[in-house]
Amino acid sequence: MDFNEFCQLALKLKNLPLPGEVSHNKMSPELRIQWLKENKVQDVNPKRAGVMALFYPDVEQKTRLLLILRKVYQGVHSNQIGFPGGKVEEFDKDLMDTALRETHEEVGVPPTKVEVIKELSEVYIPPSNFLVRPYIGIYPNPQPFVKEESEVESLVEVYLRDFLDDSNHIQEILSTSYAKNINVPAFKLNGYTVWGATAMMLSEIKELLRQVL
C-alpha cells in the first residue's frame, strides 16, 4: 500500500477501542493463557518497558513496518524478533517517552520525527517479568536506520501487505525459556518466526488495521 494512503487511513485508529486480550490470545501459547488465569500481574511487581511499532515508506513509497532481530546474549529474549524499545529509565517522562528514546538508541530514529498515533494494550512477559506498553508510530520522512551494534543484530523491514496476509500465520513447535516442544502460534515474516509477546502485539495492531484499511 502507498504510504500516503496508509497514513490517511491509519489516523482513523485514534478513535478505535483496543481489542486487547482477545487479540493477544490468538497468538498466545496455552501455557501463557493459563498462567494469566491463575496469577495477577500486579502481584509480581513487573518491570516496565515501552516499544514502538514504526510504520514508514521505503524508496518506492510502499508501507513497511520495522522489527529488529536482537543479538545473542545471556537472557530470555536472546536472538528473538521484537520491536525497537526497552525498559523505563528514571529520567523518562512516561512510557511513550521510553519507547521513543529506545527507538532512537536502537535504530537511530529521532523522536521528533515520529508521530505517535495510538497507545496499545500492555502485554505481560512472564519469563522476564516485564509489562510492556506498545505504541504505533508513523515515520513519514525516514533517514537511513542506524542500528545499535551491541543490541541489534539486524533490521527486519516488513511490507505491510505481508504483515496483513493471513497465510503468514503459522503454528510451530518451539522450545521456550519456560517449556519444551510446545505448539506456538506465530507470524512468518521475512523468513523469521515471530512469536510470544511481539506476536501478541502484532495481532492487536493487525485487528485494528483491518478495521480501517
XYZ file of N, CA and C in Angstrom:
639
model
N 0.843 -1.202 0.000
C 0.000 0.000 0.000
C 0.873 1.245 0.000
N 0.481 2.237 -0.791
C 1.151 3.524 -0.817
C 1.135 4.158 0.570
N 2.265 4.717 0.980
C 2.388 5.200 2.356
C 1.465 6.374 2.651
N 1.295 7.282 1.703
C 0.402 8.420 1.952
C -1.033 7.950 2.178
N -1.454 6.966 1.414
C -2.782 6.398 1.610
C -2.876 5.722 2.979
N -1.831 4.986 3.328
C -1.806 4.326 4.635
C -1.934 5.342 5.765
N -1.208 6.434 5.683
C -1.242 7.452 6.743
C -2.643 8.019 6.934
N -3.320 8.321 5.844
C -4.670 8.875 5.934
C -5.613 7.904 6.631
N -5.489 6.631 6.289
C -6.358 5.632 6.892
C -5.955 5.326 8.335
N -4.655 5.300 8.598
C -4.170 4.942 9.932
C -4.579 5.960 10.989
N -4.781 7.198 10.591
C -5.206 8.216 11.557
C -6.564 7.873 12.175
N -7.344 7.056 11.473
C -8.640 6.641 11.997
C -8.494 5.701 13.196
N -7.290 5.159 13.398
C -7.055 4.262 14.527
C -7.222 4.972 15.866
N -7.005 6.288 15.860
C -7.002 7.034 17.118
C -8.283 6.849 17.918
N -9.401 6.693 17.239
C -10.685 6.637 17.932
C -11.234 5.223 18.107
N -10.459 4.227 17.703
C -10.951 2.854 17.819
C -10.662 2.274 19.197
N -11.597 1.494 19.754
C -11.305 0.787 21.008
C -10.275 -0.313 20.764
N -9.517 -0.636 21.810
C -8.483 -1.656 21.681
C -9.070 -3.057 21.839
N -8.699 -3.995 20.965
C -9.164 -5.378 21.112
C -8.555 -6.077 22.320
N -7.329 -5.671 22.707
C -6.707 -6.160 23.923
C -6.526 -7.662 23.998
N -6.972 -8.247 25.109
C -6.710 -9.649 25.414
C -7.251 -10.596 24.358
N -8.374 -10.250 23.752
C -8.957 -11.119 22.728
C -7.976 -11.308 21.578
N -7.354 -10.208 21.142
C -6.388 -10.307 20.044
C -5.088 -10.950 20.525
N -4.671 -10.651 21.743
C -3.450 -11.255 22.285
C -3.556 -12.778 22.336
N -4.706 -13.264 22.780
C -4.858 -14.709 22.970
C -4.780 -15.497 21.668
N -5.066 -14.837 20.561
C -4.961 -15.525 19.270
C -3.524 -15.944 18.968
N -2.560 -15.250 19.580
C -1.151 -15.548 19.331
C -0.430 -15.966 20.611
N -1.172 -16.466 21.566
C -0.595 -16.870 22.844
C -0.557 -18.382 22.979
N 0.565 -18.953 23.445
C 0.569 -20.370 23.795
C -0.404 -20.634 24.940
N -0.974 -21.827 24.977
C -1.940 -22.160 26.026
C -1.344 -21.992 27.421
N -0.060 -22.313 27.565
C 0.580 -22.180 28.881
C 0.518 -20.752 29.391
N 0.683 -19.814 28.498
C 0.649 -18.409 28.903
C -0.763 -17.984 29.307
N -1.753 -18.397 28.516
C -3.147 -18.072 28.836
C -3.512 -18.639 30.203
N -3.065 -19.857 30.468
C -3.351 -20.491 31.752
C -2.672 -19.738 32.899
N -1.437 -19.303 32.673
C -0.712 -18.569 33.718
C -1.469 -17.301 34.107
N -1.967 -16.581 33.105
C -2.676 -15.339 33.377
C -4.003 -15.572 34.090
N -4.603 -16.742 33.874
C -5.838 -17.074 34.589
C -5.573 -17.333 36.066
N -4.392 -17.848 36.345
C -4.071 -18.282 37.710
C -3.279 -17.254 38.507
N -2.820 -16.194 37.872
C -1.965 -15.207 38.539
C -2.408 -13.788 38.214
N -2.037 -12.861 39.079
C -2.299 -11.449 38.847
C -0.975 -10.736 38.583
N -0.918 -10.037 37.478
C 0.323 -9.388 37.071
C 0.822 -8.418 38.138
N -0.100 -7.671 38.752
C 0.325 -6.671 39.732
C 0.984 -7.291 40.958
N 0.709 -8.578 41.197
C 1.287 -9.236 42.376
C 2.768 -9.539 42.220
N 3.270 -9.557 40.983
C 4.677 -9.916 40.759
C 5.563 -8.683 40.554
N 4.995 -7.494 40.734
C 5.760 -6.237 40.654
C 6.625 -6.177 39.390
N 5.976 -6.180 38.223
C 6.744 -6.242 36.975
C 7.541 -4.980 36.698
N 8.637 -5.153 35.970
C 9.374 -4.020 35.425
C 8.573 -3.472 34.243
N 8.824 -2.208 33.890
C 8.047 -1.583 32.823
C 8.933 -1.310 31.613
N 8.297 -1.371 30.432
C 9.016 -1.104 29.189
C 8.058 -0.504 28.172
N 8.620 0.196 27.189
C 7.848 0.746 26.082
C 8.495 0.378 24.769
N 7.668 0.017 23.780
C 8.195 -0.341 22.452
C 7.396 0.391 21.377
N 7.991 0.486 20.178
C 7.380 1.248 19.096
C 7.175 0.381 17.857
N 5.934 0.317 17.385
C 5.616 -0.288 16.084
C 5.665 0.834 15.064
N 6.756 0.889 14.315
C 7.044 2.032 13.455
C 6.719 1.704 12.000
N 5.802 2.496 11.412
C 5.440 2.363 10.003
C 6.083 3.510 9.223
N 6.609 3.201 8.045
C 7.370 4.193 7.284
C 7.365 3.800 5.806
N 7.696 4.734 4.903
C 7.762 4.405 3.471
C 9.166 3.968 3.074
N 9.234 3.003 2.153
C 10.539 2.682 1.572
C 10.785 3.589 0.370
N 11.818 3.329 -0.402
C 12.169 4.235 -1.511
C 11.096 4.261 -2.596
N 10.280 3.224 -2.664
C 9.185 3.178 -3.641
C 7.863 3.667 -3.049
N 7.932 4.223 -1.831
C 6.758 4.742 -1.122
C 5.775 3.631 -0.727
N 6.264 2.408 -0.628
C 5.456 1.310 -0.107
C 5.582 1.280 1.419
N 4.498 0.927 2.090
C 4.473 0.963 3.552
C 5.176 -0.251 4.141
N 6.047 0.034 5.113
C 6.755 -1.034 5.819
C 6.613 -0.859 7.335
N 6.838 -1.966 8.031
C 6.832 -1.998 9.491
C 8.205 -2.480 9.935
N 8.802 -1.792 10.917
C 10.148 -2.139 11.359
C 10.126 -3.073 12.562
N 10.803 -4.213 12.411
C 11.110 -5.104 13.521
C 12.627 -5.227 13.593
N 13.120 -5.760 14.708
C 14.559 -5.961 14.843
C 14.833 -7.381 15.336
N 15.990 -7.900 14.940
C 16.490 -9.161 15.480
C 17.513 -8.810 16.540
N 17.245 -9.262 17.763
C 18.151 -8.942 18.867
C 19.405 -9.822 18.830
N 20.473 -9.289 19.383
C 21.731 -10.012 19.466
C 21.584 -11.260 20.339
N 22.498 -12.185 20.167
C 22.605 -13.314 21.079
C 23.252 -12.816 22.376
N 22.579 -13.065 23.501
C 23.118 -12.647 24.800
C 22.569 -13.576 25.874
N 23.042 -13.404 27.087
C 22.581 -14.238 28.193
C 21.268 -13.676 28.730
N 20.164 -14.078 28.127
C 18.867 -13.587 28.559
C 17.756 -14.299 27.823
N 16.517 -14.158 28.312
C 15.399 -14.934 27.769
C 14.970 -14.469 26.390
N 15.345 -13.246 25.975
C 14.939 -12.738 24.665
C 16.097 -12.722 23.661
N 17.142 -13.481 23.958
C 18.289 -13.574 23.066
C 17.881 -14.062 21.681
N 18.398 -13.359 20.643
C 18.218 -13.777 19.249
C 16.752 -13.899 18.843
N 15.906 -13.043 19.403
C 14.484 -13.046 19.054
C 14.130 -11.788 18.264
N 13.026 -11.900 17.529
C 12.470 -10.747 16.810
C 11.609 -9.932 17.763
N 11.757 -8.617 17.695
C 10.946 -7.746 18.537
C 10.801 -6.379 17.908
N 10.152 -5.486 18.646
C 10.065 -4.082 18.247
C 11.238 -3.312 18.849
N 11.628 -2.206 18.236
C 12.550 -1.312 18.938
C 11.901 -0.854 20.245
N 12.695 -0.781 21.284
C 12.156 -0.370 22.570
C 12.942 -0.973 23.709
N 12.531 -0.669 24.932
C 13.252 -1.194 26.081
C 12.687 -0.694 27.383
N 13.456 -0.915 28.434
C 12.966 -0.666 29.787
C 12.944 0.822 30.130
N 12.085 1.145 31.062
C 11.951 2.517 31.543
C 13.201 2.919 32.314
N 13.649 4.142 32.066
C 14.694 4.762 32.874
C 14.053 5.865 33.713
N 14.668 6.167 34.844
C 14.032 7.102 35.780
C 13.872 8.505 35.220
N 14.652 8.844 34.186
C 14.534 10.180 33.591
C 13.465 10.245 32.491
N 12.843 9.117 32.115
C 11.779 9.137 31.115
C 10.529 9.802 31.686
N 9.873 10.609 30.879
C 8.657 11.294 31.325
C 7.498 10.319 31.476
N 7.395 9.380 30.548
C 6.326 8.392 30.552
C 6.740 7.241 29.642
N 5.838 6.267 29.469
C 6.185 5.092 28.670
C 6.345 5.418 27.188
N 5.599 6.392 26.699
C 5.782 6.802 25.309
C 7.170 7.401 25.121
N 7.611 8.183 26.082
C 8.955 8.749 26.041
C 10.000 7.635 26.035
N 9.744 6.585 26.810
C 10.642 5.427 26.826
C 10.735 4.788 25.446
N 9.575 4.552 24.843
C 9.538 3.901 23.530
C 10.269 4.733 22.477
N 10.055 6.036 22.492
C 10.714 6.914 21.518
C 12.224 6.988 21.760
N 12.608 7.098 23.020
C 14.038 7.171 23.347
C 14.762 5.896 22.934
N 14.172 4.749 23.275
C 14.807 3.476 22.961
C 14.859 3.238 21.442
N 13.830 3.682 20.742
C 13.831 3.546 19.283
C 14.952 4.383 18.672
N 15.175 5.549 19.251
C 16.296 6.381 18.795
C 17.621 5.680 19.072
N 17.768 5.130 20.267
C 19.030 4.497 20.644
C 19.305 3.241 19.816
N 18.265 2.469 19.536
C 18.469 1.172 18.897
C 18.545 1.241 17.377
N 17.787 2.151 16.759
C 17.771 2.192 15.285
C 17.957 3.590 14.711
N 18.249 4.584 15.571
C 18.620 5.902 15.084
C 17.492 6.789 14.606
N 16.257 6.537 15.055
C 15.116 7.350 14.618
C 14.903 8.502 15.610
N 15.013 9.757 15.164
C 14.813 10.890 16.070
C 13.378 10.937 16.602
N 13.196 11.052 17.907
C 11.839 11.094 18.470
C 10.950 12.178 17.876
N 11.541 13.308 17.507
C 10.744 14.418 16.969
C 10.204 14.134 15.577
N 10.721 13.100 14.923
C 10.297 12.768 13.562
C 9.211 11.695 13.525
N 8.795 11.234 14.699
C 7.775 10.180 14.786
C 6.465 10.764 15.282
N 5.384 10.467 14.574
C 4.048 10.831 15.046
C 3.424 9.593 15.677
N 3.234 9.647 16.990
C 2.615 8.523 17.691
C 1.106 8.657 17.563
N 0.470 7.646 16.971
C -0.963 7.764 16.704
C -1.825 6.870 17.587
N -1.223 5.933 18.309
C -2.051 5.033 19.113
C -1.228 4.373 20.213
N -1.771 4.405 21.421
C -1.246 3.618 22.527
C -1.999 2.297 22.546
N -1.273 1.193 22.649
C -1.880 -0.135 22.581
C -1.968 -0.777 23.960
N -2.579 -1.941 24.008
C -2.748 -2.658 25.274
C -1.408 -3.189 25.769
N -1.217 -3.153 27.073
C 0.007 -3.694 27.662
C 0.035 -5.214 27.536
N 1.242 -5.743 27.451
C 1.458 -7.186 27.386
C 2.447 -7.568 28.484
N 2.072 -8.551 29.285
C 2.975 -9.027 30.329
C 3.798 -10.199 29.806
N 5.094 -10.186 30.115
C 6.011 -11.243 29.671
C 6.534 -11.981 30.896
N 5.952 -13.142 31.237
C 6.350 -13.845 32.467
C 7.839 -14.197 32.566
N 8.500 -14.714 31.517
C 9.899 -15.133 31.694
C 10.837 -14.019 32.154
N 10.588 -12.786 31.694
C 11.460 -11.670 32.069
C 10.798 -10.713 33.058
N 9.543 -10.979 33.405
C 8.776 -10.152 34.346
C 8.721 -8.686 33.905
N 8.417 -8.489 32.624
C 8.233 -7.143 32.089
C 6.773 -6.932 31.684
N 6.251 -5.757 31.989
C 4.959 -5.319 31.485
C 5.247 -4.252 30.430
N 4.885 -4.556 29.190
C 5.324 -3.741 28.055
C 4.144 -2.995 27.436
N 4.344 -1.701 27.221
C 3.342 -0.864 26.552
C 3.801 -0.580 25.123
N 3.075 -1.055 24.115
C 3.433 -0.743 22.724
C 2.718 0.526 22.233
N 3.325 1.142 21.243
C 2.753 2.312 20.579
C 2.869 2.129 19.074
N 1.915 2.691 18.346
C 2.016 2.754 16.889
C 2.518 4.138 16.509
N 3.587 4.175 15.724
C 4.143 5.442 15.277
C 4.293 5.482 13.769
N 4.179 6.679 13.206
C 4.385 6.913 11.770
C 5.650 7.745 11.603
N 6.509 7.290 10.694
C 7.796 7.941 10.431
C 7.822 8.321 8.953
N 7.232 9.474 8.605
C 6.953 9.787 7.198
C 8.170 10.118 6.349
N 9.229 10.633 6.966
C 10.408 11.034 6.189
C 11.646 10.339 6.739
N 11.730 9.025 6.518
C 12.802 8.263 7.172
C 14.179 8.572 6.616
N 15.122 8.622 7.532
C 16.536 8.641 7.198
C 17.058 7.206 7.332
N 18.210 6.897 6.792
C 18.738 5.538 6.947
C 18.810 5.141 8.426
N 18.344 3.949 8.724
C 18.393 3.459 10.099
C 19.848 3.230 10.508
N 20.123 3.478 11.767
C 21.451 3.249 12.335
C 21.284 2.322 13.525
N 21.612 1.051 13.346
C 21.349 0.096 14.421
C 22.434 0.141 15.491
N 22.004 -0.044 16.713
C 22.906 -0.126 17.852
C 23.589 -1.493 17.819
N 24.873 -1.507 17.486
C 25.566 -2.764 17.211
C 25.609 -3.696 18.406
N 25.580 -3.160 19.612
C 25.672 -4.013 20.793
C 24.361 -4.715 21.124
N 23.237 -4.230 20.553
C 21.932 -4.789 20.892
C 21.184 -5.373 19.704
N 21.395 -4.810 18.522
C 20.589 -5.171 17.360
C 21.448 -5.931 16.348
N 21.051 -7.160 16.066
C 21.771 -7.971 15.091
C 21.439 -7.523 13.674
N 20.143 -7.315 13.396
C 19.750 -6.864 12.059
C 18.369 -6.239 12.090
N 18.080 -5.464 11.056
C 16.770 -4.843 10.885
C 15.892 -5.780 10.051
N 14.623 -5.824 10.402
C 13.662 -6.671 9.686
C 12.559 -5.750 9.181
N 12.630 -5.388 7.899
C 11.723 -4.397 7.328
C 10.607 -5.129 6.575
N 9.441 -5.158 7.194
C 8.330 -5.989 6.719
C 7.359 -5.157 5.884
N 7.017 -5.650 4.709
C 5.972 -4.995 3.923
C 4.635 -5.105 4.651
N 3.859 -4.026 4.619
C 2.531 -4.044 5.217
C 1.688 -5.175 4.645
N 1.771 -5.404 3.343
C 0.955 -6.438 2.716
C 1.294 -7.827 3.258
N 2.569 -8.067 3.564
C 2.958 -9.361 4.117
C 2.464 -9.514 5.548
N 2.531 -8.439 6.311
C 2.033 -8.461 7.682
C 0.539 -8.772 7.719
N -0.217 -8.206 6.785
C -1.671 -8.393 6.785
C -2.109 -9.704 6.129
N -1.203 -10.387 5.486
C -1.531 -11.620 4.760
C -1.745 -12.778 5.746
N -2.976 -13.297 5.791
C -3.298 -14.354 6.746
C -2.503 -15.635 6.519
N -1.975 -15.811 5.318
C -1.188 -17.020 5.060
C 0.135 -17.005 5.819
N 0.496 -15.856 6.387
C 1.718 -15.764 7.178
C 1.487 -16.029 8.664
N 0.274 -16.489 9.011
C 0.015 -17.021 10.353
C 0.379 -18.495 10.340
N 1.188 -18.922 11.300
C 1.614 -20.312 11.343
C 1.494 -20.866 12.757
N 1.629 -22.160 12.881
C 1.811 -22.836 14.158
C 3.162 -23.529 14.104
N 3.948 -23.398 15.150
C 5.278 -24.002 15.134
C 5.588 -24.614 16.496
N 6.299 -25.741 16.491
C 6.732 -26.362 17.738
C 8.044 -25.709 18.163
N 8.029 -25.074 19.319
C 9.197 -24.347 19.799
C 9.523 -24.750 21.230
N 10.776 -24.570 21.597
C 11.195 -24.696 22.989
C 11.489 -23.290 23.500
N 10.832 -22.927 24.581
C 10.968 -21.588 25.141
C 11.757 -21.660 26.444
N 11.909 -20.512 27.082
C 12.622 -20.471 28.355
C 11.847 -21.161 29.472
N 10.540 -21.403 29.244
C 9.722 -21.985 30.304
C 9.084 -23.323 29.930
N 9.251 -23.775 28.698
C 8.649 -25.057 28.296
C 9.350 -25.586 27.050
N 9.318 -26.909 26.906
C 9.959 -27.554 25.768
C 8.911 -28.103 24.805
N 9.172 -27.924 23.512
C 8.363 -28.534 22.452
C 6.870 -28.253 22.602
N 6.535 -26.969 22.646
C 5.128 -26.591 22.740
C 4.669 -25.991 21.412
N 3.375 -26.122 21.145
C 2.792 -25.592 19.926
C 2.520 -24.096 20.115
N 3.130 -23.287 19.271
C 3.075 -21.837 19.446
C 2.529 -21.182 18.188
N 1.484 -20.342 18.303
C 1.039 -19.554 17.155
C 2.059 -18.454 16.868
N 2.265 -18.157 15.603
C 3.312 -17.192 15.240
C 3.017 -16.567 13.889
N 3.761 -15.519 13.579
C 3.794 -14.936 12.241
C 5.086 -15.381 11.568
N 5.032 -15.601 10.265
C 6.239 -15.844 9.474
C 6.464 -14.607 8.625
N 7.471 -13.810 8.976
C 7.707 -12.528 8.325
C 9.168 -12.415 7.914
N 9.400 -12.174 6.635
C 10.764 -12.053 6.101
C 11.613 -13.267 6.449
N 10.963 -14.426 6.531
C 11.684 -15.657 6.818
C 11.870 -15.951 8.295
N 11.473 -15.026 9.174
C 11.630 -15.203 10.608
C 10.318 -15.658 11.262
N 10.428 -16.487 12.277
C 9.279 -16.853 13.094
C 9.142 -15.823 14.212
N 8.010 -15.125 14.228
C 7.765 -14.062 15.214
C 6.676 -14.558 16.163
N 7.029 -14.753 17.412
C 6.095 -15.362 18.364
C 6.161 -14.611 19.701
N 5.437 -15.137 20.671
C 5.487 -14.551 22.010
C 4.848 -13.181 22.076
N 5.392 -12.331 22.943
C 4.804 -11.018 23.188
C 4.742 -10.175 21.919
N 5.771 -10.264 21.075
C 5.762 -9.474 19.838
C 4.614 -9.895 18.933
N 4.387 -11.202 18.817
C 3.267 -11.687 18.002
C 1.933 -11.226 18.577
N 1.822 -11.190 19.898
C 0.583 -10.734 20.532
C 0.326 -9.264 20.221
N 1.364 -8.453 20.290
C 1.220 -7.038 19.951
C 0.867 -6.863 18.474
N 1.530 -7.635 17.617
C 1.221 -7.578 16.192
C -0.223 -7.968 15.920
N -0.740 -8.918 16.672
C -2.121 -9.356 16.491
C -3.098 -8.222 16.774
N -2.832 -7.461 17.834
C -3.706 -6.325 18.132
C -3.598 -5.259 17.049
N -2.388 -4.974 16.596
C -2.197 -3.990 15.526
C -2.937 -4.424 14.265
N -2.818 -5.699 13.936
C -3.469 -6.204 12.725
C -4.981 -6.071 12.813
N -5.542 -6.402 13.977
C -7.000 -6.280 14.121
C -7.455 -4.837 13.992
N -6.686 -3.919 14.531
C -7.035 -2.504 14.391
C -6.943 -2.061 12.937
N -5.855 -2.425 12.257
C -5.685 -2.010 10.859
C -6.756 -2.583 9.960
N -7.194 -3.798 10.247
C -8.245 -4.418 9.457
C -9.536 -3.584 9.469
N -9.729 -2.810 10.518
C -10.942 -2.008 10.630
C -10.909 -0.729 9.807
N -9.718 -0.328 9.366
C -9.617 0.956 8.657
C -9.049 0.832 7.238
N -8.352 -0.264 6.951
C -7.718 -0.390 5.635
C -8.646 -1.048 4.620
